[in-house]
Amino acid sequence: MASRVFVSLRVKATPERAFDVFTREIGSWWRPNVLYQFTPSGTGTLSFEPGANGRLIEMLPDGAVFEIGRVVLWEPPVRLAFSWRQASFRKDQLTYVEVRFEPVDEETRVVVEHTGWDTVPAQSVARHGFPDAVFLQRHAEWWQSLLRSMANVAGQPDED
């Protein structure tokens, strides 16, 4: 199976602004999807701890924290990479997300590549029984929706 999801979207913002919104403001644009919840406990608020080895976490409504992954690359405003797991994953099941911020004229192309799905077996609850191609397509559609939400926030003036 090709275990890669690859999507991109142009954002009306500089790479610096797009990187900042993706990382510092993820809680304002992230839209949960009932199929791809990190934990069965419900949906919380996402946030990054900045810098290499920082964490991507979800703060659940009851105050519990779930660590989704660790930052492996923190190169503002060019690139970000982090591990990604759901609560249903075994310890040896990790996927990785790399996000690139590429200047294009007055905009930024935000590119998301989510790899490692071959470590998550077809019978995993994270795949919802979808055949490989359907699962990857639906996951790509979700990432595309997330990027559109992020673009809406990034295109607004920075309030700082």
PDB file of C-alpha atoms in Angstrom:
ATOM      1  CA  MET A   1       0.000   0.000   0.000  1.00  0.00           C
ATOM      2  CA  ALA A   2       1.146   3.536  -0.722  1.00  0.00           C
ATOM      3  CA  SER A   3       0.956   4.919   2.785  1.00  0.00           C
ATOM      4  CA  ARG A   4       1.121   8.607   1.980  1.00  0.00           C
ATOM      5  CA  VAL A   5      -1.424  11.402   2.070  1.00  0.00           C
ATOM      6  CA  PHE A   6      -0.287  14.485   0.146  1.00  0.00           C
ATOM      7  CA  VAL A   7      -2.245  17.746  -0.065  1.00  0.00           C
ATOM      8  CA  SER A   8      -1.464  21.404  -0.616  1.00  0.00           C
ATOM      9  CA  LEU A   9      -3.252  24.725  -0.650  1.00  0.00           C
ATOM     10  CA  ARG A  10      -2.251  28.323  -1.368  1.00  0.00           C
ATOM     11  CA  VAL A  11      -2.772  30.685   1.537  1.00  0.00           C
ATOM     12  CA  LYS A  12      -3.024  34.481   1.281  1.00  0.00           C
ATOM     13  CA  ALA A  13      -0.266  35.052   3.827  1.00  0.00           C
ATOM     14  CA  THR A  14       3.500  35.139   4.103  1.00  0.00           C
ATOM     15  CA  PRO A  15       5.312  31.914   5.043  1.00  0.00           C
ATOM     16  CA  GLU A  16       5.993  33.465   8.463  1.00  0.00           C
ATOM     17  CA  ARG A  17       2.309  34.125   9.062  1.00  0.00           C
ATOM     18  CA  ALA A  18       1.246  30.714   7.714  1.00  0.00           C
ATOM     19  CA  PHE A  19       3.790  28.908   9.925  1.00  0.00           C
ATOM     20  CA  ASP A  20       2.691  30.928  12.948  1.00  0.00           C
ATOM     21  CA  VAL A  21      -0.994  30.215  12.361  1.00  0.00           C
ATOM     22  CA  PHE A  22      -0.339  26.524  11.750  1.00  0.00           C
ATOM     23  CA  THR A  23       1.636  26.154  14.980  1.00  0.00           C
ATOM     24  CA  ARG A  24       0.675  28.874  17.450  1.00  0.00           C
ATOM     25  CA  GLU A  25      -2.990  29.147  16.452  1.00  0.00           C
ATOM     26  CA  ILE A  26      -3.813  25.503  15.679  1.00  0.00           C
ATOM     27  CA  GLY A  27      -6.527  25.540  18.345  1.00  0.00           C
ATOM     28  CA  SER A  28      -8.424  28.218  16.401  1.00  0.00           C
ATOM     29  CA  TRP A  29      -8.563  26.485  13.024  1.00  0.00           C
ATOM     30  CA  TRP A  30      -8.376  22.734  13.705  1.00  0.00           C
ATOM     31  CA  ARG A  31     -11.689  21.094  12.911  1.00  0.00           C
ATOM     32  CA  PRO A  32     -12.143  17.646  14.464  1.00  0.00           C
ATOM     33  CA  ASN A  33     -13.563  14.838  12.416  1.00  0.00           C
ATOM     34  CA  VAL A  34     -15.566  12.128  14.159  1.00  0.00           C
ATOM     35  CA  LEU A  35     -13.755   9.475  12.082  1.00  0.00           C
ATOM     36  CA  TYR A  36     -10.288  10.658  13.064  1.00  0.00           C
ATOM     37  CA  GLN A  37     -10.528  11.537  16.753  1.00  0.00           C
ATOM     38  CA  PHE A  38      -7.288  11.135  18.652  1.00  0.00           C
ATOM     39  CA  THR A  39      -9.010   9.644  21.708  1.00  0.00           C
ATOM     40  CA  PRO A  40     -12.395   8.037  22.291  1.00  0.00           C
ATOM     41  CA  SER A  41     -12.949  10.565  25.122  1.00  0.00           C
ATOM     42  CA  GLY A  42     -14.178  13.269  22.810  1.00  0.00           C
ATOM     43  CA  THR A  43     -12.682  16.313  21.225  1.00  0.00           C
ATOM     44  CA  GLY A  44     -10.349  18.750  22.903  1.00  0.00           C
ATOM     45  CA  THR A  45      -8.171  21.676  21.901  1.00  0.00           C
ATOM     46  CA  LEU A  46      -4.899  21.152  20.041  1.00  0.00           C
ATOM     47  CA  SER A  47      -1.680  23.026  20.736  1.00  0.00           C
ATOM     48  CA  PHE A  48       2.011  22.794  19.895  1.00  0.00           C
ATOM     49  CA  GLU A  49       4.872  23.215  22.296  1.00  0.00           C
ATOM     50  CA  PRO A  50       7.289  25.138  20.058  1.00  0.00           C
ATOM     51  CA  GLY A  51      10.701  23.878  19.065  1.00  0.00           C
ATOM     52  CA  ALA A  52      12.318  20.561  18.302  1.00  0.00           C
ATOM     53  CA  ASN A  53      11.072  17.825  20.653  1.00  0.00           C
ATOM     54  CA  GLY A  54       8.059  19.953  21.608  1.00  0.00           C
ATOM     55  CA  ARG A  55       4.761  18.139  21.775  1.00  0.00           C
ATOM     56  CA  LEU A  56       1.541  18.297  19.805  1.00  0.00           C
ATOM     57  CA  ILE A  57      -1.143  17.751  22.432  1.00  0.00           C
ATOM     58  CA  GLU A  58      -4.896  17.648  22.750  1.00  0.00           C
ATOM     59  CA  MET A  59      -6.329  19.133  25.947  1.00  0.00           C
ATOM     60  CA  LEU A  60      -9.551  17.270  26.632  1.00  0.00           C
ATOM     61  CA  PRO A  61     -12.607  18.911  28.221  1.00  0.00           C
ATOM     62  CA  ASP A  62     -11.940  17.109  31.542  1.00  0.00           C
ATOM     63  CA  GLY A  63      -8.406  18.588  31.702  1.00  0.00           C
ATOM     64  CA  ALA A  64      -6.622  15.402  30.633  1.00  0.00           C
ATOM     65  CA  VAL A  65      -3.833  15.774  28.072  1.00  0.00           C
ATOM     66  CA  PHE A  66      -3.228  13.353  25.215  1.00  0.00           C
ATOM     67  CA  GLU A  67       0.153  13.548  23.475  1.00  0.00           C
ATOM     68  CA  ILE A  68      -0.465  13.147  19.765  1.00  0.00           C
ATOM     69  CA  GLY A  69       3.186  13.397  18.845  1.00  0.00           C
ATOM     70  CA  ARG A  70       6.577  15.054  19.104  1.00  0.00           C
ATOM     71  CA  VAL A  71       8.046  17.752  16.913  1.00  0.00           C
ATOM     72  CA  VAL A  72      10.987  16.375  14.932  1.00  0.00           C
ATOM     73  CA  LEU A  73      11.660  19.461  12.794  1.00  0.00           C
ATOM     74  CA  TRP A  74      10.908  23.045  13.740  1.00  0.00           C
ATOM     75  CA  GLU A  75      12.286  25.324  11.014  1.00  0.00           C
ATOM     76  CA  PRO A  76      10.191  28.515  10.926  1.00  0.00           C
ATOM     77  CA  PRO A  77       8.956  29.647   8.467  1.00  0.00           C
ATOM     78  CA  VAL A  78       9.978  26.847   6.121  1.00  0.00           C
ATOM     79  CA  ARG A  79       9.180  23.432   7.556  1.00  0.00           C
ATOM     80  CA  LEU A  80       7.594  21.565  10.439  1.00  0.00           C
ATOM     81  CA  ALA A  81       7.489  17.819  11.042  1.00  0.00           C
ATOM     82  CA  PHE A  82       5.956  15.835  13.859  1.00  0.00           C
ATOM     83  CA  SER A  83       4.921  12.324  14.791  1.00  0.00           C
ATOM     84  CA  TRP A  84       1.225  11.518  14.951  1.00  0.00           C
ATOM     85  CA  ARG A  85      -0.648   8.804  16.769  1.00  0.00           C
ATOM     86  CA  GLN A  86      -4.129   8.070  17.945  1.00  0.00           C
ATOM     87  CA  ALA A  87      -4.961   6.476  21.302  1.00  0.00           C
ATOM     88  CA  SER A  88      -5.910   3.256  19.509  1.00  0.00           C
ATOM     89  CA  PHE A  89      -2.415   2.861  17.998  1.00  0.00           C
ATOM     90  CA  ARG A  90      -0.001   0.309  19.429  1.00  0.00           C
ATOM     91  CA  LYS A  91       3.371   1.679  20.616  1.00  0.00           C
ATOM     92  CA  ASP A  92       5.039   0.657  17.323  1.00  0.00           C
ATOM     93  CA  GLN A  93       2.405   2.431  15.235  1.00  0.00           C
ATOM     94  CA  LEU A  94       3.418   5.979  14.422  1.00  0.00           C
ATOM     95  CA  THR A  95       2.704   8.148  11.456  1.00  0.00           C
ATOM     96  CA  TYR A  96       4.508  11.367  10.524  1.00  0.00           C
ATOM     97  CA  VAL A  97       3.344  14.696   9.225  1.00  0.00           C
ATOM     98  CA  GLU A  98       5.627  17.087   7.368  1.00  0.00           C
ATOM     99  CA  VAL A  99       4.377  20.573   6.565  1.00  0.00           C
ATOM    100  CA  ARG A 100       6.213  22.888   4.178  1.00  0.00           C
ATOM    101  CA  PHE A 101       5.568  26.590   3.710  1.00  0.00           C
ATOM    102  CA  GLU A 102       6.643  27.618   0.199  1.00  0.00           C
ATOM    103  CA  PRO A 103       6.474  31.261  -0.948  1.00  0.00           C
ATOM    104  CA  VAL A 104       4.579  31.747  -4.223  1.00  0.00           C
ATOM    105  CA  ASP A 105       4.335  35.402  -5.252  1.00  0.00           C
ATOM    106  CA  GLU A 106       2.278  37.112  -2.497  1.00  0.00           C
ATOM    107  CA  GLU A 107       1.003  33.799  -1.116  1.00  0.00           C
ATOM    108  CA  THR A 108       2.297  30.668   0.559  1.00  0.00           C
ATOM    109  CA  ARG A 109       1.764  27.124  -0.638  1.00  0.00           C
ATOM    110  CA  VAL A 110       1.204  24.988   2.458  1.00  0.00           C
ATOM    111  CA  VAL A 111       2.075  21.371   1.687  1.00  0.00           C
ATOM    112  CA  VAL A 112       1.118  18.533   4.042  1.00  0.00           C
ATOM    113  CA  GLU A 113       2.554  15.054   3.622  1.00  0.00           C
ATOM    114  CA  HIS A 114       1.266  12.475   6.110  1.00  0.00           C
ATOM    115  CA  THR A 115       3.178   9.184   5.910  1.00  0.00           C
ATOM    116  CA  GLY A 116       3.507   5.924   7.815  1.00  0.00           C
ATOM    117  CA  TRP A 117       0.010   4.549   7.443  1.00  0.00           C
ATOM    118  CA  ASP A 118       1.549   1.210   6.485  1.00  0.00           C
ATOM    119  CA  THR A 119       2.353   0.759  10.210  1.00  0.00           C
ATOM    120  CA  VAL A 120      -1.380   0.851  11.002  1.00  0.00           C
ATOM    121  CA  PRO A 121      -3.027  -2.411   9.931  1.00  0.00           C
ATOM    122  CA  ALA A 122      -6.199  -2.449   7.855  1.00  0.00           C
ATOM    123  CA  GLN A 123      -8.173  -3.910  10.781  1.00  0.00           C
ATOM    124  CA  SER A 124      -7.217  -1.029  13.118  1.00  0.00           C
ATOM    125  CA  VAL A 125     -10.169   0.994  14.440  1.00  0.00           C
ATOM    126  CA  ALA A 126      -8.324   4.084  13.156  1.00  0.00           C
ATOM    127  CA  ARG A 127      -9.066   2.925   9.593  1.00  0.00           C
ATOM    128  CA  HIS A 128     -12.793   2.310  10.167  1.00  0.00           C
ATOM    129  CA  GLY A 129     -12.795  -0.712   7.891  1.00  0.00           C
ATOM    130  CA  PHE A 130     -12.076   1.344   4.781  1.00  0.00           C
ATOM    131  CA  PRO A 131      -9.991  -0.243   2.026  1.00  0.00           C
ATOM    132  CA  ASP A 132      -6.539   1.408   1.750  1.00  0.00           C
ATOM    133  CA  ALA A 133      -7.361   3.681  -1.191  1.00  0.00           C
ATOM    134  CA  VAL A 134     -10.629   4.882   0.369  1.00  0.00           C
ATOM    135  CA  PHE A 135      -9.016   5.472   3.759  1.00  0.00           C
ATOM    136  CA  LEU A 136      -6.164   7.515   2.266  1.00  0.00           C
ATOM    137  CA  GLN A 137      -8.571   9.501   0.064  1.00  0.00           C
ATOM    138  CA  ARG A 138     -10.854  10.346   2.998  1.00  0.00           C
ATOM    139  CA  HIS A 139      -7.877  11.288   5.156  1.00  0.00           C
ATOM    140  CA  ALA A 140      -6.570  13.538   2.355  1.00  0.00           C
ATOM    141  CA  GLU A 141      -9.981  15.193   2.079  1.00  0.00           C
ATOM    142  CA  TRP A 142      -9.912  15.874   5.819  1.00  0.00           C
ATOM    143  CA  TRP A 143      -6.425  17.428   5.603  1.00  0.00           C
ATOM    144  CA  GLN A 144      -7.627  19.575   2.683  1.00  0.00           C
ATOM    145  CA  SER A 145     -10.552  20.770   4.791  1.00  0.00           C
ATOM    146  CA  LEU A 146      -8.175  21.546   7.666  1.00  0.00           C
ATOM    147  CA  LEU A 147      -5.932  23.581   5.353  1.00  0.00           C
ATOM    148  CA  ARG A 148      -8.926  25.603   4.130  1.00  0.00           C
ATOM    149  CA  SER A 149      -9.814  26.365   7.749  1.00  0.00           C
ATOM    150  CA  MET A 150      -6.202  27.340   8.476  1.00  0.00           C
ATOM    151  CA  ALA A 151      -6.146  29.548   5.345  1.00  0.00           C
ATOM    152  CA  ASN A 152      -9.190  31.444   6.591  1.00  0.00           C
ATOM    153  CA  VAL A 153      -7.393  32.287   9.836  1.00  0.00           C
ATOM    154  CA  ALA A 154      -4.034  33.021   8.157  1.00  0.00           C
ATOM    155  CA  GLY A 155      -5.639  35.447   5.690  1.00  0.00           C
ATOM    156  CA  GLN A 156      -6.916  37.636   8.497  1.00  0.00           C
ATOM    157  CA  PRO A 157      -4.701  40.408   9.907  1.00  0.00           C
ATOM    158  CA  ASP A 158      -2.509  39.404  12.825  1.00  0.00           C
ATOM    159  CA  GLU A 159      -3.895  40.933  16.021  1.00  0.00           C
ATOM    160  CA  ASP A 160      -0.532  41.168  17.802  1.00  0.00           C
TER     161      ASP A 160
END
